[in-house]
GROMACS .gro file of C-alpha atoms in nm:
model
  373
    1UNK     CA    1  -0.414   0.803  -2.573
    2UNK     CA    2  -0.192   1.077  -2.494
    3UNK     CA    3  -0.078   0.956  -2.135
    4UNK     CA    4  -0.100   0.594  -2.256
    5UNK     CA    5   0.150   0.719  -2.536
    6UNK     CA    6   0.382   0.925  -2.238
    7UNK     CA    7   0.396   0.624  -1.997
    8UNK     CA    8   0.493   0.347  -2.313
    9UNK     CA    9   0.760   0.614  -2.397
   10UNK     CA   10   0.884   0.675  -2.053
   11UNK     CA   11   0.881   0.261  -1.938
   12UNK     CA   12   1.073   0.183  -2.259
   13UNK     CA   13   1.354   0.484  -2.197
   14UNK     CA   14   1.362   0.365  -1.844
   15UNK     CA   15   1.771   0.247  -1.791
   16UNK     CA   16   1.957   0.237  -1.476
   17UNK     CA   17   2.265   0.129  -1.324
   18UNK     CA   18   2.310  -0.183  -1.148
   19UNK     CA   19   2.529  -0.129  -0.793
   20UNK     CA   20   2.681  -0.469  -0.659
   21UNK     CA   21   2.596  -0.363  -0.268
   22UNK     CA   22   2.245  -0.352  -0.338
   23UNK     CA   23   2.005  -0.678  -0.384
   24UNK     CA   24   1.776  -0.498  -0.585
   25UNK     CA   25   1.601  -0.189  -0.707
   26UNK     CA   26   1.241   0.029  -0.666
   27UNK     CA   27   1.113   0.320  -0.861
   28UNK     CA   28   0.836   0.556  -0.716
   29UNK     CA   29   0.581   0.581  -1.032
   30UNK     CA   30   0.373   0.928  -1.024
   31UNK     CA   31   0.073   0.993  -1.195
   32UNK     CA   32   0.080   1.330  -1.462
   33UNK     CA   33   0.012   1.602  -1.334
   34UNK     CA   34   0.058   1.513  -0.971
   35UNK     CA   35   0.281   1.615  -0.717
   36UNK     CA   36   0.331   1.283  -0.457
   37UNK     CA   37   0.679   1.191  -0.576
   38UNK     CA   38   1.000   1.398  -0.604
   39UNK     CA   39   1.204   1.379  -0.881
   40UNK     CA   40   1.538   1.201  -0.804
   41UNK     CA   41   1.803   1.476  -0.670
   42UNK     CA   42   2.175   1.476  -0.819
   43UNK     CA   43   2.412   1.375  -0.563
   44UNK     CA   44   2.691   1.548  -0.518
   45UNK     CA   45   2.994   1.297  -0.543
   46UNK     CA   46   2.750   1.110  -0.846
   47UNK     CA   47   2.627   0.816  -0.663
   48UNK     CA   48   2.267   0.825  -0.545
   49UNK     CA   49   2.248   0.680  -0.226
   50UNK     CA   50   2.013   0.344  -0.199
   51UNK     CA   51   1.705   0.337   0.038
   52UNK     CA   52   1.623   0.024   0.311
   53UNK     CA   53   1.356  -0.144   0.285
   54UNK     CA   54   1.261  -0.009   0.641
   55UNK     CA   55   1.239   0.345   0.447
   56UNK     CA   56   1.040   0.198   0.149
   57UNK     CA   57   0.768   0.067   0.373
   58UNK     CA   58   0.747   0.425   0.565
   59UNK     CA   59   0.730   0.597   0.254
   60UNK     CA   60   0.415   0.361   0.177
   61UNK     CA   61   0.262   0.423   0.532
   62UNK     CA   62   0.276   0.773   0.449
   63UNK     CA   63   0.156   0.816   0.126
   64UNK     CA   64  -0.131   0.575   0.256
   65UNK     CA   65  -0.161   0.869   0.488
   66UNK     CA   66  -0.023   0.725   0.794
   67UNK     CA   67   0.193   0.806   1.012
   68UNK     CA   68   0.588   0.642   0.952
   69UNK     CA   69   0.660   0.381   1.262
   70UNK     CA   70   0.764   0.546   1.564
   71UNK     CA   71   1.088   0.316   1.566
   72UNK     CA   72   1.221   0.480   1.254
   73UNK     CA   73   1.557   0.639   1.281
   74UNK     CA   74   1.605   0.981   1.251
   75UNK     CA   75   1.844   0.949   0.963
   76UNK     CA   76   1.564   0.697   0.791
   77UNK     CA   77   1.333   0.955   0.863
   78UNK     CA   78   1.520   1.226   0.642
   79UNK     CA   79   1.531   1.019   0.373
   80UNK     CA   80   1.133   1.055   0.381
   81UNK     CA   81   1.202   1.388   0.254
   82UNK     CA   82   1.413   1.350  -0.045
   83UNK     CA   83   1.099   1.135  -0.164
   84UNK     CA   84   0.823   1.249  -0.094
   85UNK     CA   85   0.703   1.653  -0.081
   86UNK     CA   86   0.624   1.777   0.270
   87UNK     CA   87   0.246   1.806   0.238
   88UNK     CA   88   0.110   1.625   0.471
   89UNK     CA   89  -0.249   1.717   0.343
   90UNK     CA   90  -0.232   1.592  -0.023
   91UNK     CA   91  -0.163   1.250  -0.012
   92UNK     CA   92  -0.296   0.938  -0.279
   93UNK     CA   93  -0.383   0.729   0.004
   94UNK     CA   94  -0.352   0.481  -0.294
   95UNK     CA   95  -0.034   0.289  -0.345
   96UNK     CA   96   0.010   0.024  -0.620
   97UNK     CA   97   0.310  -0.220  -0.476
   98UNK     CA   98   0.463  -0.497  -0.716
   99UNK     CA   99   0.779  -0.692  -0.645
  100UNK     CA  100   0.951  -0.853  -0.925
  101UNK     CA  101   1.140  -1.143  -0.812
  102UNK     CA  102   1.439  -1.259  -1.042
  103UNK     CA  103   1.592  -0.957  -1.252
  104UNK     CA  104   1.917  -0.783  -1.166
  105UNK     CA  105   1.792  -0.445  -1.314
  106UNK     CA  106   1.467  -0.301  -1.258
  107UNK     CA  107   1.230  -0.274  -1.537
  108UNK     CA  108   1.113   0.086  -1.439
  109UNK     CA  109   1.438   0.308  -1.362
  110UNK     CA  110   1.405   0.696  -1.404
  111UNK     CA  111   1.391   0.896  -1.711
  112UNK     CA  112   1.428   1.288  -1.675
  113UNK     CA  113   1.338   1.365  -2.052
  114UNK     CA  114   0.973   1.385  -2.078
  115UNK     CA  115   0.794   1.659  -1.897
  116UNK     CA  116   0.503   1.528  -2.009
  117UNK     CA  117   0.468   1.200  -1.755
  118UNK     CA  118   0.448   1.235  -1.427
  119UNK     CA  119   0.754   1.223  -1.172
  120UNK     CA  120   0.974   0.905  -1.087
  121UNK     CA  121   1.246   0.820  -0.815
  122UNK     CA  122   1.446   0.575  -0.885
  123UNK     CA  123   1.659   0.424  -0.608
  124UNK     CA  124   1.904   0.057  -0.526
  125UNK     CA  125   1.793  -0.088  -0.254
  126UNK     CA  126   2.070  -0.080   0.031
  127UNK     CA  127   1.988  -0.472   0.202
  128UNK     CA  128   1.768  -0.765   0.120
  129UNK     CA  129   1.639  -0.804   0.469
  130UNK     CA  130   1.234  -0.749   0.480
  131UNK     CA  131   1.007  -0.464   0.616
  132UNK     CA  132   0.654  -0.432   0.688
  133UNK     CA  133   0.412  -0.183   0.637
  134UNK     CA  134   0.274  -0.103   0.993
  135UNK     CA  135  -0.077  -0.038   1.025
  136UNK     CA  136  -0.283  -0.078   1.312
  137UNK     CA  137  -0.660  -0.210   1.323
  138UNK     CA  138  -0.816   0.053   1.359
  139UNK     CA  139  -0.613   0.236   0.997
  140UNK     CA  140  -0.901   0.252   0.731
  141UNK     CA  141  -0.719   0.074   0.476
  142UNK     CA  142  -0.834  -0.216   0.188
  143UNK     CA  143  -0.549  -0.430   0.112
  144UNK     CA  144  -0.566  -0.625  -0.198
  145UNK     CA  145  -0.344  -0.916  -0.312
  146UNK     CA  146  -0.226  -0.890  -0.687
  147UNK     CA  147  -0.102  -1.270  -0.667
  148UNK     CA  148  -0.352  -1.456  -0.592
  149UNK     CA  149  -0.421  -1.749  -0.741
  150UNK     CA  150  -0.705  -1.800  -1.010
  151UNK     CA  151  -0.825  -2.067  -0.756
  152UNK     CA  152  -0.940  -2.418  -0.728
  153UNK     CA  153  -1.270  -2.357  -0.907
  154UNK     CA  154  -1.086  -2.273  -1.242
  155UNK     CA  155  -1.084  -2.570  -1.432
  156UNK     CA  156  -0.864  -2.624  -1.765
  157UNK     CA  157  -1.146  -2.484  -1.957
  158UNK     CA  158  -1.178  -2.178  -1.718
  159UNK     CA  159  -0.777  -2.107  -1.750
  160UNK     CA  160  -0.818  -2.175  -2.149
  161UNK     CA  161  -1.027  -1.856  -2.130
  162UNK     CA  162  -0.834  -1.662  -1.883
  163UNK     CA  163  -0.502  -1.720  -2.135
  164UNK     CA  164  -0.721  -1.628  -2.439
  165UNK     CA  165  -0.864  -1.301  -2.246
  166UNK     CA  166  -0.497  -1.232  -2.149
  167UNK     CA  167  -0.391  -1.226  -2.491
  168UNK     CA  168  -0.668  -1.017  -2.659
  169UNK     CA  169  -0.595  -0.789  -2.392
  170UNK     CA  170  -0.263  -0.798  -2.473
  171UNK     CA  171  -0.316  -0.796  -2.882
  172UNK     CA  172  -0.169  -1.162  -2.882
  173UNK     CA  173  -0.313  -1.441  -3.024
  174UNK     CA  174  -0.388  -1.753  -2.775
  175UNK     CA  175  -0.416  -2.125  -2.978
  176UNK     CA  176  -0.522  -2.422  -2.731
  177UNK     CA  177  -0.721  -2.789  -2.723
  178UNK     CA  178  -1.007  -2.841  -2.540
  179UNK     CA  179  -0.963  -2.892  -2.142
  180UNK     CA  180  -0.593  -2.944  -2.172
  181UNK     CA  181  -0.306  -2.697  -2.106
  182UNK     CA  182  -0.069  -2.748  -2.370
  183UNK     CA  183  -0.157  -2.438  -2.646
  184UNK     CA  184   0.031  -2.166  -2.766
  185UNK     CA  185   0.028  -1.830  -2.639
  186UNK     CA  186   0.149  -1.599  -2.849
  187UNK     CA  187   0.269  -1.173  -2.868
  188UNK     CA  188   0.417  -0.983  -3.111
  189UNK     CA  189   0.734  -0.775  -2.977
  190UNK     CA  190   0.840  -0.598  -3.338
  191UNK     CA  191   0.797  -0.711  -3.718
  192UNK     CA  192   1.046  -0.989  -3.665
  193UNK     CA  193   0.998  -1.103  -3.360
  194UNK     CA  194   0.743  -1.287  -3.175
  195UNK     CA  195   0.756  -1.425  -2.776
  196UNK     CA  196   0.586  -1.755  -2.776
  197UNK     CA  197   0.492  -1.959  -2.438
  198UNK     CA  198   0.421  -2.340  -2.462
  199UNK     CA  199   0.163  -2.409  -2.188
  200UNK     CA  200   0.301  -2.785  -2.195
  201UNK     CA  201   0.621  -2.618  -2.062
  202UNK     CA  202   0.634  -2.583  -1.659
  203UNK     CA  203   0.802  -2.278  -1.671
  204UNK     CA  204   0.646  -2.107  -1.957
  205UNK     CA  205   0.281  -2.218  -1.840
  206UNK     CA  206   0.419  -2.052  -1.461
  207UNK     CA  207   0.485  -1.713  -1.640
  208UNK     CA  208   0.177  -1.683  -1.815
  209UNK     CA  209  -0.102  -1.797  -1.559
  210UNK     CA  210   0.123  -1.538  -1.294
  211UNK     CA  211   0.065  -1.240  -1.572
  212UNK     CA  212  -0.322  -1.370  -1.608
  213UNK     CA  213  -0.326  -1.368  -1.211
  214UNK     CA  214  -0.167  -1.001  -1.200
  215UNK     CA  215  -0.387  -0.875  -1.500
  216UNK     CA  216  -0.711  -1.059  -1.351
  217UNK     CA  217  -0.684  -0.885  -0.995
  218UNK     CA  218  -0.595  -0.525  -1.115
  219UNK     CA  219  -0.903  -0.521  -1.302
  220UNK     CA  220  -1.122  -0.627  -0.993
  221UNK     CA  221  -0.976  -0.378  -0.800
  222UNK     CA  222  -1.033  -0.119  -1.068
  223UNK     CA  223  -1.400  -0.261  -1.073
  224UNK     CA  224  -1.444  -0.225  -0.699
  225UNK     CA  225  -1.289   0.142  -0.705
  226UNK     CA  226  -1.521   0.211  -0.998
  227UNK     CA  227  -1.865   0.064  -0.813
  228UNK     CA  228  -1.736   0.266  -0.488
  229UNK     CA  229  -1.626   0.618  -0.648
  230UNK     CA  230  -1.969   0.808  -0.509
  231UNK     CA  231  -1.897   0.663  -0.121
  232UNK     CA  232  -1.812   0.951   0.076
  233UNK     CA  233  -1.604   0.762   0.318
  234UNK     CA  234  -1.241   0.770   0.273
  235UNK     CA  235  -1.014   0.469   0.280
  236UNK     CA  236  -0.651   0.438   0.193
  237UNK     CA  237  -0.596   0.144  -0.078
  238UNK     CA  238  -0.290  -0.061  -0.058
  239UNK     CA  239  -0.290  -0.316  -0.386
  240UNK     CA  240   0.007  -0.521  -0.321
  241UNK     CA  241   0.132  -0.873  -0.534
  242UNK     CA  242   0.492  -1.035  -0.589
  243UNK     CA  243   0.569  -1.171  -0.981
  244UNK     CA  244   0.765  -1.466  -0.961
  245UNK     CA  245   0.708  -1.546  -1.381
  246UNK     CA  246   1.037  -1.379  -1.436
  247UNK     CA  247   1.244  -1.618  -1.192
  248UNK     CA  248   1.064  -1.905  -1.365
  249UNK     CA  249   1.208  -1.833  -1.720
  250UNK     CA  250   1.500  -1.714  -1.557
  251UNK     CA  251   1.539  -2.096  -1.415
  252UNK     CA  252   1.443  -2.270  -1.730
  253UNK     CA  253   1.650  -2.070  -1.981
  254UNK     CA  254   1.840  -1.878  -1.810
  255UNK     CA  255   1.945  -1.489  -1.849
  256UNK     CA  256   1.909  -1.471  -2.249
  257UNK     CA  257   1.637  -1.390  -2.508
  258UNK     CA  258   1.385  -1.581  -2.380
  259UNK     CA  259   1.390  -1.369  -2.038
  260UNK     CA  260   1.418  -1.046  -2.223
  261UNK     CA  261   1.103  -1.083  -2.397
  262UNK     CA  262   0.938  -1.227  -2.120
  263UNK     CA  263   1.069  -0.854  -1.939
  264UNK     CA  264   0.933  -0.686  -2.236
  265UNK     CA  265   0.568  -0.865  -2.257
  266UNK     CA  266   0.574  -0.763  -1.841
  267UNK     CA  267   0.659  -0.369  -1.925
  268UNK     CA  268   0.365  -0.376  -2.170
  269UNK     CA  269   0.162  -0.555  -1.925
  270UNK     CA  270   0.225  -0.284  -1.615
  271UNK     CA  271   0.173   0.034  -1.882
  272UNK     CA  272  -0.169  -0.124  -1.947
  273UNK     CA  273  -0.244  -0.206  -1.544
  274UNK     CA  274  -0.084   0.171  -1.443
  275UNK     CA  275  -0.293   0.333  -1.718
  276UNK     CA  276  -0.624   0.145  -1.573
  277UNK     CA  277  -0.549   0.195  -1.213
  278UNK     CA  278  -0.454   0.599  -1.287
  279UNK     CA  279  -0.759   0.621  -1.453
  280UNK     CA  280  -1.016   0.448  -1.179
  281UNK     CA  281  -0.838   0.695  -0.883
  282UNK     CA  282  -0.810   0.980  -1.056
  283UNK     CA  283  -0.440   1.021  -1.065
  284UNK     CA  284  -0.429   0.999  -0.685
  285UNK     CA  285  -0.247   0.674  -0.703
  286UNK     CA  286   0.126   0.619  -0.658
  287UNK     CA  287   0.321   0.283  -0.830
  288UNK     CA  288   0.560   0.124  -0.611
  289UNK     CA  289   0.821  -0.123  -0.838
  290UNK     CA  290   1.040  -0.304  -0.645
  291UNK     CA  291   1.287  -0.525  -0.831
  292UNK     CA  292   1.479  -0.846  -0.637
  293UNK     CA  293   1.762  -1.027  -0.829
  294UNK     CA  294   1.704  -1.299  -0.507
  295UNK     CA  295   1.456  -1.525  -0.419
  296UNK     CA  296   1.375  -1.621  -0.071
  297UNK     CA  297   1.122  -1.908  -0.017
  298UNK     CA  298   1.090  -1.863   0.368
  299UNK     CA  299   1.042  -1.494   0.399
  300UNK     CA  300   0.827  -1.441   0.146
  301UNK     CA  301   0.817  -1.040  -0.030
  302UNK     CA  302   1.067  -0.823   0.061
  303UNK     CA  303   0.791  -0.598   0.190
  304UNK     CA  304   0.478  -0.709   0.346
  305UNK     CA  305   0.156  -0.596   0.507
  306UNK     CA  306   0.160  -0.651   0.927
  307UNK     CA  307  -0.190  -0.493   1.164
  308UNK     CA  308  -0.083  -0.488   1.513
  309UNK     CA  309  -0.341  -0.411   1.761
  310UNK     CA  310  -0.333  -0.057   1.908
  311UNK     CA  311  -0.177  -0.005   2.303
  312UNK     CA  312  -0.404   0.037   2.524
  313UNK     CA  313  -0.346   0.403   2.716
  314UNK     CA  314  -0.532   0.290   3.055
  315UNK     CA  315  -0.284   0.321   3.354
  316UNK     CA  316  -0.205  -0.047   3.496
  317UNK     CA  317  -0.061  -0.105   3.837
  318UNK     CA  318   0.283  -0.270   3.810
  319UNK     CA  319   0.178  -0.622   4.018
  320UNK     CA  320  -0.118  -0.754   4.097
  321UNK     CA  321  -0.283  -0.663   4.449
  322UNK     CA  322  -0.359  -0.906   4.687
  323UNK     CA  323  -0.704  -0.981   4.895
  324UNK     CA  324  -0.642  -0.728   5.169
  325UNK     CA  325  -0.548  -0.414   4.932
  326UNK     CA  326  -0.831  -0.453   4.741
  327UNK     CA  327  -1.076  -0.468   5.038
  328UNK     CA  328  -0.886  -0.133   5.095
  329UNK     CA  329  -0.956   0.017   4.860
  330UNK     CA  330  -1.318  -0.092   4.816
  331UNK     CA  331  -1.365   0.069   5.182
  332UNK     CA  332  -1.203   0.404   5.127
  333UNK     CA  333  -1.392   0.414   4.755
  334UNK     CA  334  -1.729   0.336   4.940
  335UNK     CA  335  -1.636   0.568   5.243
  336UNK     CA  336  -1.601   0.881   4.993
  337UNK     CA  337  -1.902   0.765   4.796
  338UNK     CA  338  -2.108   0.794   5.150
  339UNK     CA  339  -1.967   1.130   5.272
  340UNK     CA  340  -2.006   1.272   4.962
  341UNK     CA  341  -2.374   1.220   4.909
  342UNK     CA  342  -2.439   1.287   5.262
  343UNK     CA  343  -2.307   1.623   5.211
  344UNK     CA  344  -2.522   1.702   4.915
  345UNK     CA  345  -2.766   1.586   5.100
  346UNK     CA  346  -2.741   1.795   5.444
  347UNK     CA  347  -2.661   2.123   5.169
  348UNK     CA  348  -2.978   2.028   4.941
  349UNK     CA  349  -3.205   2.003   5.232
  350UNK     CA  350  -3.039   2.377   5.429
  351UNK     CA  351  -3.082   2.540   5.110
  352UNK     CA  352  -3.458   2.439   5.079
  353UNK     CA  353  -3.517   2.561   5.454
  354UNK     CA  354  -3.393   2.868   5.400
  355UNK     CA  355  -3.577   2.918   5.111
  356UNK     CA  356  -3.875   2.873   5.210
  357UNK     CA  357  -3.804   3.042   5.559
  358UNK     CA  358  -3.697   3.390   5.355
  359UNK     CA  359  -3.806   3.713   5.482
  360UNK     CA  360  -4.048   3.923   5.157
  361UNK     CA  361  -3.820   4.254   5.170
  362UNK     CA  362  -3.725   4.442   4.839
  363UNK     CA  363  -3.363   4.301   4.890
  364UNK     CA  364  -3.442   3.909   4.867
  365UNK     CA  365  -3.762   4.028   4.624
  366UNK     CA  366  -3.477   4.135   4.394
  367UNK     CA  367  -3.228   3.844   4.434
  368UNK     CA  368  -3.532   3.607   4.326
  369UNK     CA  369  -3.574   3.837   4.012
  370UNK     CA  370  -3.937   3.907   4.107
  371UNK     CA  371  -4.054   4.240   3.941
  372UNK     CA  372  -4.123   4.588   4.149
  373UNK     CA  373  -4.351   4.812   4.032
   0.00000   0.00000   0.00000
């Protein structure tokens, strides 16, 4: 209850300043009492300086506990270091990674004033180009998707009970009909106030089945942690989603109350996910928050997941030989093969003569460690 109580405290305090060079935001969530994640350093002229996205995704390889890509800059590469601490032995190998499409401000900026949480960093992000997480096949890594849908086999009476799960979980209230989607879902934000979604509503109905989505796939990967905790076999775990919910209120209503509480309801959401996830690993898991005032349809998340296939390290001749080379080379392989063996074979069978041919003195007694009394 304690760290639940810490991490409500420290996502509600969480403020920071929006730069207009930068297309959005990410925070580096640490677990208490862990060490992955520096604290953000004080710069100098006041301005922190933003991160690429090419940095974000190296800082995920390497708290995966990967190497960074071998095409990363040197001055990318220093920027490693003001993140993360240089201990190259204690890493999560666990990385929670959630863009939120739509806001302007990130929900999750830093906040210095509790010593009790663990450590943020808190950074704009410098372009809105897109990065990917290199990993090769051969990385042990699981890499679940957060927004996936509830799929085809969830009927109106399945999603009925996914909304009314969602809002138990969420100590809301959830009033619908009978295989139809036009209830009520319903959450308290203060004594006053209340945020209410009308499944009837595209928009509203968009939000809500993307926070059941988000909700429903952190617990299954907290179940498959949980059923896997006694395997000895280490494997990095990379849980990755984009929330578009916010965009679609954002869209509908535009940037006023409605949005805020639907930004509130989220925050309350994540505290709940973080808590579970922190719990399941241990506290070796690292949140990743990326925040993206733009939407882009064709590129999909600003960061994303690629495998490439590792280079082979044979030695390959530069063009392909023709008929006559390779008969060549066949010959002079076969010739060595030949007057190779018949060399073992001429020594083998002069040892053997010799051997048998050996005069009995004390001298050649000795050298076949026979005993003299």
């Amino acid at each position: 209850m304690v760290i639940k109580l810490n991490l409500l405290i420290l996502l509600s305090m969480l403020v920071l300043q929006y730069r207009a060079e930068s297309s959005g935001s990410v925070v580096f969530l640490d677990a208490p009492g862990q060490s992955f994640i520096r604290s953000r350093p004080s710069e100098v002229d006041g301005e922190a300086k933003p991160l690429s996205t090419n940095v974000i995704a190296a800082t995920i390889s390497v708290l995966l506990g990967f190497a960074p890509p071998a095409s990363l800059s040197a001055d990318s590469s220093s920027k490693l270091n003001e993140v993360l601490f240089p201990n190259p032995f204690d890493r999560p190998r666990a990385v929670f990674l959630l863009e939120i499409v739509g806001i302007n401000d990130p929900l999750f900026p830093i906040a210095y004033s509790n010593d009790k949480v663990g450590t943020t960093f808190s950074s704009s992000v410098l372009d809105s180009s897109t990065a990917s997480i290199q990993l090769t096949d051969e990385d042990e890594v699981s890499v679940t998707h957060l927004d996936g849908p509830l799929g085809d086999k969830c009927d109106a009476a399945c999603v009925e009970r996914e909304l009314n799960d969602l809002a138990q979980w969420l100590e809301g209230t959830y009033i619908g009909f009978s295989d139809s989607l036009d209830g009520n879902l319903s959450f308290s934000r203060s004594s006053d106030s209340s945020f209410n979604l009308q499944m009837s509503k595209e928009s509203d109905r968009h939000f809500a089945l993307s926070l059941v989505a988000l909700v429903k796939n952190i617990k299954k990967a907290v179940e498959f942690n949980e059923d896997f905790a006694g395997n000895s076999m280490s494997t990095a775990e990379l849980l990755i989603g984009q929330f578009t919910g916010i965009e679609a209120l954002k869209e509908e209503y535009g940037s006023g109350h409605t949005v805020q509480q639907g930004m509130e309801l989220l925050k309350a959401t994540l505290t709940k996910s973080f808590e579970l996830l922190q719990k399941s690993h241990g506290g070796k898991l690292v949140g990743v928050l990326l925040s993206n005032s733009k939407s882009y349809p064709d590129l999909g998340a600003m960061i994303d997941v690629k495998f490439s296939s590792r280079e082979s390290r044979w030695l390959e001749e530069g063009k392909l030989p023709n008929a006559t080379i390779i008969a060549e080379v066949i010959l002079v392989r076969r010739s060595l093969a030949w007057i190779t063996g018949i060399i073992l074979l001429v020594s083998t069978l002069t040892g053997v003569y010799f051997l048998r041919n050996m005069p009995l003195t004390r001298d050649t007694l000795l050298y076949s460690n026979v005993k003299i009394d």
